[in-house]
Coordinates of C-alpha atoms in Angstrom, one line a residue:
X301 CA 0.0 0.0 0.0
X302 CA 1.2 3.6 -1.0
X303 CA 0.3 6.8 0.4
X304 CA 0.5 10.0 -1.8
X305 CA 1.3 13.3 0.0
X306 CA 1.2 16.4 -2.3
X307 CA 3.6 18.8 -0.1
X308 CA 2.7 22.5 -0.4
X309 CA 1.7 25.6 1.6
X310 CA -0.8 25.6 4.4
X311 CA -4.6 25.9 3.6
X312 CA -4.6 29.1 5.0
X313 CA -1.7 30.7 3.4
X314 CA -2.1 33.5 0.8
X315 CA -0.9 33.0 -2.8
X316 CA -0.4 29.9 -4.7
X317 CA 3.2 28.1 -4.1
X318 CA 5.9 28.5 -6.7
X319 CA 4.7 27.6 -10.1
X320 CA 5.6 29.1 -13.7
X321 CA 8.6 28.0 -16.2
X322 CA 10.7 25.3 -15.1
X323 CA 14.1 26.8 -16.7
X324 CA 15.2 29.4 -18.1
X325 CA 16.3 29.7 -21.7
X326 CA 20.3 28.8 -22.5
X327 CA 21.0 32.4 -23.8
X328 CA 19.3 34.0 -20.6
X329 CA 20.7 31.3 -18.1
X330 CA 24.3 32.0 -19.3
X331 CA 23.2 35.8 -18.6
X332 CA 22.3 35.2 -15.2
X333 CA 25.1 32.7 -14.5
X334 CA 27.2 35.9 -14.8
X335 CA 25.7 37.9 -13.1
X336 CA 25.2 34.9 -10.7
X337 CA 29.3 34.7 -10.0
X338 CA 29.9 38.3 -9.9
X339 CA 27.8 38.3 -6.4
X340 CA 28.6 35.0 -4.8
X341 CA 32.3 36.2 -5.1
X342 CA 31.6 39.0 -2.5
X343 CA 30.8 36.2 0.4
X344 CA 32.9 34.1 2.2
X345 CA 30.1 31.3 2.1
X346 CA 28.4 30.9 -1.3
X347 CA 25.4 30.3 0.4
X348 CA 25.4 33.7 1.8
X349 CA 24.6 34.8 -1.2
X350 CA 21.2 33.3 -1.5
X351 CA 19.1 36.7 -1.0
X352 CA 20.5 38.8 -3.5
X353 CA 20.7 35.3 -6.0
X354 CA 16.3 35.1 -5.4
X355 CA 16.5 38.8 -6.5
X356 CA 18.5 38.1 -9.3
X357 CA 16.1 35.5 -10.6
X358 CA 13.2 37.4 -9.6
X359 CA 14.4 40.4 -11.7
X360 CA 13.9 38.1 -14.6
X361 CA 10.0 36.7 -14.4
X362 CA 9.2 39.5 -12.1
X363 CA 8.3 37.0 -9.6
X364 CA 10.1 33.4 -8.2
X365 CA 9.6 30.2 -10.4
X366 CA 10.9 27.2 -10.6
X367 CA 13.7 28.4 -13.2
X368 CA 14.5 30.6 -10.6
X369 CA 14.6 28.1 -7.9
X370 CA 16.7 25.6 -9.7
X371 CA 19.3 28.6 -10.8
X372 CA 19.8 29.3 -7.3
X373 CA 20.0 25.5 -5.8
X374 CA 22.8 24.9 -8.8
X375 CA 24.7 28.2 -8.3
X376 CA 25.2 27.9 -4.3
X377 CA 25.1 23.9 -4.4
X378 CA 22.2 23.9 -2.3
X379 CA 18.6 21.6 -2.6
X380 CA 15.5 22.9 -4.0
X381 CA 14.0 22.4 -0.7
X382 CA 16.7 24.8 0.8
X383 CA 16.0 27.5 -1.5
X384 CA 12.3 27.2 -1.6
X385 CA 12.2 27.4 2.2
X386 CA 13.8 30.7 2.7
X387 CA 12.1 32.1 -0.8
X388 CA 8.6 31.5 1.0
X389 CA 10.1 32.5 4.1
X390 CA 10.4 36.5 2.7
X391 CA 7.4 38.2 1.4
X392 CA 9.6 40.1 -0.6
X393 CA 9.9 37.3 -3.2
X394 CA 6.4 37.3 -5.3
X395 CA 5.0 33.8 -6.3
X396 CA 3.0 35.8 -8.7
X397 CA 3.5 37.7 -11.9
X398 CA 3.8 41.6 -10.8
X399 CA 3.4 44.5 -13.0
X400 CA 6.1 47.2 -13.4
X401 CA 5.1 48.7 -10.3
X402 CA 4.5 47.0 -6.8
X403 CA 2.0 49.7 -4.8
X404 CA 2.3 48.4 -1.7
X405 CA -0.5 50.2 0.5
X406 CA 0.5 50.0 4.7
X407 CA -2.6 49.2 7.0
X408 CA -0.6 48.7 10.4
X409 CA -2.1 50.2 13.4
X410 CA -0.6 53.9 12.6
X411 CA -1.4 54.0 9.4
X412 CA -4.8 52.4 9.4
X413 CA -5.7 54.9 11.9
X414 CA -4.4 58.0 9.9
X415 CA -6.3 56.4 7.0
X416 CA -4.2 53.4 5.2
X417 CA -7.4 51.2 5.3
X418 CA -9.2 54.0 3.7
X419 CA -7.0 54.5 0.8
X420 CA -6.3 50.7 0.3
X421 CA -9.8 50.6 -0.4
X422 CA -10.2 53.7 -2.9
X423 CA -7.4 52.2 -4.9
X424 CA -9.0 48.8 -5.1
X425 CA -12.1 50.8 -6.4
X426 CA -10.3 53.4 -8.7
X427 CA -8.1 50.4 -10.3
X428 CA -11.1 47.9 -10.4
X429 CA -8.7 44.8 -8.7
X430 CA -8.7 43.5 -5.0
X431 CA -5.2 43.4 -3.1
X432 CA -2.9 40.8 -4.3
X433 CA -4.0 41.6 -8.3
X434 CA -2.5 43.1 -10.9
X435 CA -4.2 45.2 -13.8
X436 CA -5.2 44.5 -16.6
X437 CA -2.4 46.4 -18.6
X438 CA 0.2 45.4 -16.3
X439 CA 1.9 48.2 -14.8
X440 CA 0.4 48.2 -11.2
X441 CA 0.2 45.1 -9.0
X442 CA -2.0 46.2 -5.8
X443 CA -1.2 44.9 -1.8
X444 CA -1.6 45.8 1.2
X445 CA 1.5 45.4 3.6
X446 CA 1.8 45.3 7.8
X447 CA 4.4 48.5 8.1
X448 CA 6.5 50.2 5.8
X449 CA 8.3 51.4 8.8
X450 CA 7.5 55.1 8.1
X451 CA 5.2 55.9 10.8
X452 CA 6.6 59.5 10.9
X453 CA 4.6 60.1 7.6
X454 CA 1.5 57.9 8.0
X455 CA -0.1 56.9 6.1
X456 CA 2.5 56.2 3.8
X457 CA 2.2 53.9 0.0
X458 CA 5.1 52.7 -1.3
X459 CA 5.6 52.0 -4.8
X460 CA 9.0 49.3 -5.4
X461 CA 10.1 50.1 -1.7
X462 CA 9.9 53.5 -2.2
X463 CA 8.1 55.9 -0.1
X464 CA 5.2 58.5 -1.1
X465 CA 4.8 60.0 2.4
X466 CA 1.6 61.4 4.1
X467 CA -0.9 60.2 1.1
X468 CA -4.8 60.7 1.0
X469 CA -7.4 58.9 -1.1
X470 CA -7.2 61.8 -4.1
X471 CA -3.2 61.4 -4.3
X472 CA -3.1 58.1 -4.0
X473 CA -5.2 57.9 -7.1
X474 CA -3.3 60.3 -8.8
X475 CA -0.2 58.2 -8.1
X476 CA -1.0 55.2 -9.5
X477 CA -3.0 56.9 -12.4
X478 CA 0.6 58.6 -13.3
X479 CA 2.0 55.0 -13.0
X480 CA 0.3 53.8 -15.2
X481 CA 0.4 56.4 -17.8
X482 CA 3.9 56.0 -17.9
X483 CA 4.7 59.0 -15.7
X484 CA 5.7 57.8 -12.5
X485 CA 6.2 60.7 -9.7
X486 CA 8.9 61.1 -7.9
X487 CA 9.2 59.6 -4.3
X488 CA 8.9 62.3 -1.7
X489 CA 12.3 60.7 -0.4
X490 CA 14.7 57.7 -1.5
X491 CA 16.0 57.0 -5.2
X492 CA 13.7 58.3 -8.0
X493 CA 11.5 55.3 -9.3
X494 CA 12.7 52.4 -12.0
X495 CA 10.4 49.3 -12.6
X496 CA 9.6 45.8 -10.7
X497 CA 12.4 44.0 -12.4
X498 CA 15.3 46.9 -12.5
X499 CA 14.4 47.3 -8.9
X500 CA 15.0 43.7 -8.5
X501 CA 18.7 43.7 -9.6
X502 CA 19.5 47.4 -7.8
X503 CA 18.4 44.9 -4.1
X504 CA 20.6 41.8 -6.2
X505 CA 23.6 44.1 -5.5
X506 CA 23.9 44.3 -9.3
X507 CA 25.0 48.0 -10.8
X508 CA 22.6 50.9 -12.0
X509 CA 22.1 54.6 -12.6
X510 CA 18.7 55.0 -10.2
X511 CA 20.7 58.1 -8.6
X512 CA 20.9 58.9 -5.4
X513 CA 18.0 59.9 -2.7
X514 CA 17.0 62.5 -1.1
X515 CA 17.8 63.6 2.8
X516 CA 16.4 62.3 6.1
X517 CA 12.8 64.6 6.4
X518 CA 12.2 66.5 9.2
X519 CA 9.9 64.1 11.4
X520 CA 12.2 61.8 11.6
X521 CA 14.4 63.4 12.8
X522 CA 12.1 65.5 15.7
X523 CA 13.4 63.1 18.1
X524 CA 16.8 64.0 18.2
X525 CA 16.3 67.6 17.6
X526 CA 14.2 67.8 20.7
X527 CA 16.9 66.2 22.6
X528 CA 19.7 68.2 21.5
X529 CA 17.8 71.1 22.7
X530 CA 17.2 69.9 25.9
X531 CA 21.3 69.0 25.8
X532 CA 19.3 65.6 26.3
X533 CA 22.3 62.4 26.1
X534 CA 22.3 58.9 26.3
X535 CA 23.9 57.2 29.2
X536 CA 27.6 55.6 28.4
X537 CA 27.3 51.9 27.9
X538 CA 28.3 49.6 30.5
X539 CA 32.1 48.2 30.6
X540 CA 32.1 45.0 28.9
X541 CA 34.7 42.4 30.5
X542 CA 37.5 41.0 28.7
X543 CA 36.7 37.5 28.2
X544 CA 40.2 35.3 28.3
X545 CA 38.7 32.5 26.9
X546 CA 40.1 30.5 24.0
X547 CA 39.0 28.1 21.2
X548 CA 40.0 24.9 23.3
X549 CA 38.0 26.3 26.6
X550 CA 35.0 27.4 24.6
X551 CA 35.1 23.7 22.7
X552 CA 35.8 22.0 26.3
X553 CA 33.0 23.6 27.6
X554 CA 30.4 22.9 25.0
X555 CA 31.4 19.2 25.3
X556 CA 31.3 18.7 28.9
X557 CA 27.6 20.0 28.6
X558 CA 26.6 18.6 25.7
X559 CA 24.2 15.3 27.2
X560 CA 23.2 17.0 29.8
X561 CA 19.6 17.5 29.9
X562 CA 17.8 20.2 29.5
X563 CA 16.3 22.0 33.0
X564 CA 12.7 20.8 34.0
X565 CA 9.8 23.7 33.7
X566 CA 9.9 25.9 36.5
X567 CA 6.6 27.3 38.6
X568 CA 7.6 30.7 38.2
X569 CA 8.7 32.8 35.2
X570 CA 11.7 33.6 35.9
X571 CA 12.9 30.6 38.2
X572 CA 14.0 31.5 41.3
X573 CA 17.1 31.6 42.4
X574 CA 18.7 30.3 45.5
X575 CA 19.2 33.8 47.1
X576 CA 15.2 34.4 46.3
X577 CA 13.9 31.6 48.3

């Protein structure tokens, strides 16, 4: 008797697993491969490289496939399983097809209070698609993140990572109405905008000619200009002792405790101690 087991994602998860080509074609494989080399030669572990190598791939498809998968496990010497686990791991890496721009629409607490729910939902109106869809023409995929870590200027859309501060409902139509026309606006900070896939290769490690972005605005920085002017300053950080230890202890030590077993539960959270008792 046999037992089939299709392995996959959880019932509940979003998206569909990683499905599309199974392999690149030779002329763009042999692309990639050098582009591939030129990265894995700044780590000291190939398989360090793995995060820039799924934005290498993803650059190509403009989202992860199998091709993509496969590249990666061959170029680091790793399994498919290995790759796949820290590809689904990242919501960075799309398992879908995404248009030449990623509006990425933040309903945290912040921002859904300063109106991110609110605009999420004019856009899914104004652009006729739900989160997670792409229209029709292509050039805007729609999705609604947890934070863009940008509560300074909530509520904030990002379009390819990069920020369009302070939005409403109106501008954030207007934003992805210019995005689509083929007349992307520029960021209110960060590099000036480039598609989906060039974006892809600028977080590869891979050169370009994006420019370079604009200053730190002024609410992020209100924290520390309130302090200065108090003459506010952070405490100096604690002496840390010089540890003597070498190689051989640190190894000695690890072995010596190695079967012990592990401590039983304890009734309170932290245990106590002798000297609490």
């Amino acid at each position: 008797m046999s037992v089939f087991l299709e392995l996959g994602q959880r019932p509940d998860e979003p998206g569909p697993p990683i499905n599309g080509p199974g392999a690149f074609p030779p002329e763009v494989y042999a692309r990639l491969e050098g582009d591939a080399k030129e990265i894995v030669a700044r780590y000291p572990s190939a398989r360090s490289a793995l995060l820039p190598l799924l934005h290498l791939v993803q650059s190509e498809d403009g989202y992860l496939t199998p091709a993509g998968i496969a590249f990666c496990a061959t170029q680091l010497g790793l399994t498919h399983a290995e790759v796949t686990a820290v590809a689904t791991f990242y919501s960075m890496y799309r398992r879908t097809p995404t248009g030449e721009y990623l509006v990425g629409v933040c309903t945290n607490t912040l921002c859904a209070i300063m109106g991110g729910d609110v605009i999420l939902e004019a856009l899914q109106d104004h652009l006729g698609i739900h989160a997670g869809q792409t229209t029709d023409d292509g050039r805007v995929t729609l999705e609604h993140v947890e934070c863009n870590a940008a509560c300074d200027y909530a509520p904030v859309v990002m379009v390819n990572w990069e920020f369009f501060d302070n939005q409403t409902p109106p501008s954030a139509r207007d934003l992805v109405d210019g995005l689509r026309a083929g007349q992307p606006p520029v960021p209110t900070r960060g590099a000036p905008l480039c598609t989906f896939r060039k974006t892809a290769r600028t977080l590869a490690g891979l050169p370009g000619s994006r420019g370079s972005g604009s200053d730190v605005g002024a609410a992020t920085l209100a924290g520390l200009r309130v302090a200065q002017e108090l003459g506010m300053t952070a405490p100096d950080a604690p002496a840390t002792a010089t540890s003597h230890a070498t190689p051989d202890d640190t190894k000695a030590a690890a072995e010596a405790t190695k079967d012990e077993p592990a401590p039983g539960p304890s009734a309170t959270v932290p245990p106590k101690t002798d000297s609490d008792k």
